[in-house]
Short mmCIF file of C-alpha atoms in Angstrom, two decimals:
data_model
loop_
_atom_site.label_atom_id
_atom_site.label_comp_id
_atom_site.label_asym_id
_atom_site.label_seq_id
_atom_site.Cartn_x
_atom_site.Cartn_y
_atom_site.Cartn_z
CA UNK A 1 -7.43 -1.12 1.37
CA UNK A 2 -10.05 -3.81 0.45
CA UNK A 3 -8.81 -7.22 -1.48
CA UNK A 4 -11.20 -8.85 -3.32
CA UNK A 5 -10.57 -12.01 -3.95
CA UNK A 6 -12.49 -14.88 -6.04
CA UNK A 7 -12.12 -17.04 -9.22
CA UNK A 8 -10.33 -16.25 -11.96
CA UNK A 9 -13.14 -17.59 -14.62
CA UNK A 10 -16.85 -17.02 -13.27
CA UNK A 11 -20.37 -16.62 -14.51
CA UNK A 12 -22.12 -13.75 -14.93
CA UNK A 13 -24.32 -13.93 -12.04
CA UNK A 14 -20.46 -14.00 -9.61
CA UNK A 15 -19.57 -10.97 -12.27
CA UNK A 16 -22.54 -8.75 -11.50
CA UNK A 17 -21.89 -9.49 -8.01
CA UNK A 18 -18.39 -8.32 -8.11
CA UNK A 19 -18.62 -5.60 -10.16
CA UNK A 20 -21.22 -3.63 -7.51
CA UNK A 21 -18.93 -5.21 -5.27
CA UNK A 22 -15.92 -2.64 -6.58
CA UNK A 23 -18.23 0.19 -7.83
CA UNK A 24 -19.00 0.16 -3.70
CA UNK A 25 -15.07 -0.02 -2.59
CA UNK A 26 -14.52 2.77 -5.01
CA UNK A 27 -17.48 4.81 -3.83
CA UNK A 28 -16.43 4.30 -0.43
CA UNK A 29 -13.01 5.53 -1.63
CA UNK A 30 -11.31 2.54 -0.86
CA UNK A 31 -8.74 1.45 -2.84
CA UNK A 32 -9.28 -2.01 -3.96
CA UNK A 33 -6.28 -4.85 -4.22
CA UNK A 34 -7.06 -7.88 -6.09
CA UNK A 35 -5.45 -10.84 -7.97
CA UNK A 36 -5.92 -8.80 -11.06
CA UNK A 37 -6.61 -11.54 -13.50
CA UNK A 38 -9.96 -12.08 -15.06
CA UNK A 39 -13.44 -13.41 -13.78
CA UNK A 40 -14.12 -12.19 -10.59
CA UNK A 41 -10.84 -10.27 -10.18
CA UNK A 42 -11.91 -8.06 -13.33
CA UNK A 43 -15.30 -7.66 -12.89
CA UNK A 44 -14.46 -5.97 -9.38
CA UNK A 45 -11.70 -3.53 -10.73
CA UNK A 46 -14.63 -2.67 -13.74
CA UNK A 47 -16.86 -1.85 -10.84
CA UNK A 48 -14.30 0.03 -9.08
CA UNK A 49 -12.71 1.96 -11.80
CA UNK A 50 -15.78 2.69 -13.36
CA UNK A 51 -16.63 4.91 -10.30
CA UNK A 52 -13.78 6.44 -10.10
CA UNK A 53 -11.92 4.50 -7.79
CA UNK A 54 -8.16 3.07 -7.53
CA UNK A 55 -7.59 -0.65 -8.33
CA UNK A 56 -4.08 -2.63 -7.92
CA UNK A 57 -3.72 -6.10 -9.40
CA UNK A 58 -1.03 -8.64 -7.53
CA UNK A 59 -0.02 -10.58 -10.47
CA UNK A 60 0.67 -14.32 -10.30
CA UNK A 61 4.02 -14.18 -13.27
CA UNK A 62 5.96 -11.49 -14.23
CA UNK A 63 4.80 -9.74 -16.85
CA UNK A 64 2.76 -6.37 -15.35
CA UNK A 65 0.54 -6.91 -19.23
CA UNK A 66 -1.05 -9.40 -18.02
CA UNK A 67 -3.47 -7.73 -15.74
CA UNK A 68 -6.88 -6.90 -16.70
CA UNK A 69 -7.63 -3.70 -18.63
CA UNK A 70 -8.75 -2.00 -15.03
CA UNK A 71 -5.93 -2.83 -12.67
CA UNK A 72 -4.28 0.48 -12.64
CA UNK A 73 -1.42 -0.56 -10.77
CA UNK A 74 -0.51 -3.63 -11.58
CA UNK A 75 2.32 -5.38 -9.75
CA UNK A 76 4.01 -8.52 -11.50
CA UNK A 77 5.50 -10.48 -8.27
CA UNK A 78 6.91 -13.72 -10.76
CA UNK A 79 5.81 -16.10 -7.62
CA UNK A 80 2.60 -17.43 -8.79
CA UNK A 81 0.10 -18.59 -6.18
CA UNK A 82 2.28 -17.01 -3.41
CA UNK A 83 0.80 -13.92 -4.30
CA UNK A 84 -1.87 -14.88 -2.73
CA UNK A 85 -0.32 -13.98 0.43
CA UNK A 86 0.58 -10.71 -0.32
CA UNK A 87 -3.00 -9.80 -1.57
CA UNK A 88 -4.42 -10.43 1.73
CA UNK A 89 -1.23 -8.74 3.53
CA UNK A 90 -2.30 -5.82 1.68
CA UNK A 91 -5.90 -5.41 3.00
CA UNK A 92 -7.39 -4.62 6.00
CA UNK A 93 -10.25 -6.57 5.38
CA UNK A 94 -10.82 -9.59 2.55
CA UNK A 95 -14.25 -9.63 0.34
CA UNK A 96 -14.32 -13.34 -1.07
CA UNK A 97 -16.73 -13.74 -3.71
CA UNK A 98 -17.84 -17.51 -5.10
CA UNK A 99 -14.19 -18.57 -5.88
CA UNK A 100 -12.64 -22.11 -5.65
CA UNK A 101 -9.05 -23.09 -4.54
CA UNK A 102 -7.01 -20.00 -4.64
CA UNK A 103 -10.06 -18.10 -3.30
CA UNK A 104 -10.02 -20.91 -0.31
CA UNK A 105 -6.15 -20.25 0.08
CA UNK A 106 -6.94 -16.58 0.30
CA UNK A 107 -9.29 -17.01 3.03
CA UNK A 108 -7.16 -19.61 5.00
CA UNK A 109 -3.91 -16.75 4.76
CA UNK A 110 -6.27 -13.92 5.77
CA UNK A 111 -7.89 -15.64 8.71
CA UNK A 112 -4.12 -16.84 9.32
CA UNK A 113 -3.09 -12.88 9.51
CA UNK A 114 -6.35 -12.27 11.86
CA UNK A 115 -8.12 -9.64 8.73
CA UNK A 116 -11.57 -10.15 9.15
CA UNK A 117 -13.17 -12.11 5.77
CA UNK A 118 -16.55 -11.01 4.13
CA UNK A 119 -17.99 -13.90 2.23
CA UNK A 120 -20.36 -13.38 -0.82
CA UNK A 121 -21.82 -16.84 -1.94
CA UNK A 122 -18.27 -18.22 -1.03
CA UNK A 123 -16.91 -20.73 1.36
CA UNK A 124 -18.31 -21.43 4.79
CA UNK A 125 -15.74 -22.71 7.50
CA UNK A 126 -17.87 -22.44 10.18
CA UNK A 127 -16.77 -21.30 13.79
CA UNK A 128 -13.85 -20.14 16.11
CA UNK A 129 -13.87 -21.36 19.99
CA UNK A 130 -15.82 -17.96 20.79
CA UNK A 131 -18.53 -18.70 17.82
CA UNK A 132 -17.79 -16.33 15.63
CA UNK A 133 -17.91 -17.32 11.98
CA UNK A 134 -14.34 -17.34 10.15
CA UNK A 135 -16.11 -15.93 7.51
CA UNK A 136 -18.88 -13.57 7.73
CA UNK A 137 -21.83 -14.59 5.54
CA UNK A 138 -23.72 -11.74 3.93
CA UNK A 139 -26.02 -11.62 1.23
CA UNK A 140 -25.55 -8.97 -1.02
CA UNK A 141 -23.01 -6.64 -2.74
CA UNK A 142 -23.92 -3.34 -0.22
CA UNK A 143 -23.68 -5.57 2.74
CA UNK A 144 -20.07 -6.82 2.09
CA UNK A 145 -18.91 -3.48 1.39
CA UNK A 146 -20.82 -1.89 4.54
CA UNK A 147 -19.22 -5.13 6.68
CA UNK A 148 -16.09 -4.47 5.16
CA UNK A 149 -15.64 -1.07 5.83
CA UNK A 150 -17.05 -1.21 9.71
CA UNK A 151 -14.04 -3.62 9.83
CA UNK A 152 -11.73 -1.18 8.40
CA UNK A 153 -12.95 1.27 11.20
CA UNK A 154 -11.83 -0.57 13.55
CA UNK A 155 -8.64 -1.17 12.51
#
């Protein structure tokens, strides 16, 4: 399982991103986990559902309604920004995308967890104390989804 994780409002520049983003995840036949709000979040489960993939939205409150029209399994945890944590415990690997706070928070629990983050115009945190970057800078929808799922062959 991917997570995808970025801002709940972005432009449309972050939402073209994100949508080849999940279109890739569901081509890959990944199943993609998200926040499953709107912005980024949305734009990914389009992508993904659009090509036929499987999308599951980790709602903030507790009403399951609240997810964007793509989540197709949407799961209303009532714990708000906590679910943040369970996103990321979901996923082998994390694809952040832009994002702000809760997209920081996301990274920070990941890279807590040791899954491996792919960063798409997002936050840079530099290095560990072997050099390697805490979150691993590509440049383009294909790339995050190819870095992604080398990760998840590891695993």
């Amino acid at each position: 399982m991917i997570a995808v994780c970025g801002a709940g409002q972005c432009d449309s520049g972050t939402a073209a991103l994100a949508e080849m983003v999940g279109r890739s995840v569901a081509a890959a036949g990944a199943t993609l986990v998200c926040g499953g709000l709107g912005g980024v979040m949305a734009a990914a489960c389009r992508g993904a559902r659009g090509a036929g993939g499987t999308t599951v939205g980790i709602l903030p409150g507790n009403d399951a309604a609240a997810a964007n029209p793509d989540v197709q399994v949407p799961i209303a945890t009532g714990i708000g920004e906590a679910r943040n944590a369970i996103i990321v415990c979901s996923a082998d690997v994390v694809i952040a995308i832009g994002g702000e706070y809760g997209t920081l928070s996301e990274i920070a629990l990941a890279r807590k967890l040791g899954r491996p983050v792919i960063g798409l115009r997002t936050w840079n945190l530099g290095r560990d104390d072997a050099g390697e970057p805490h979150v691993l800078a590509v440049n383009s929808p294909e790339a995050a989804v190819a870095a992604a799922l080398s990760y998840c062959k590891r695993r």
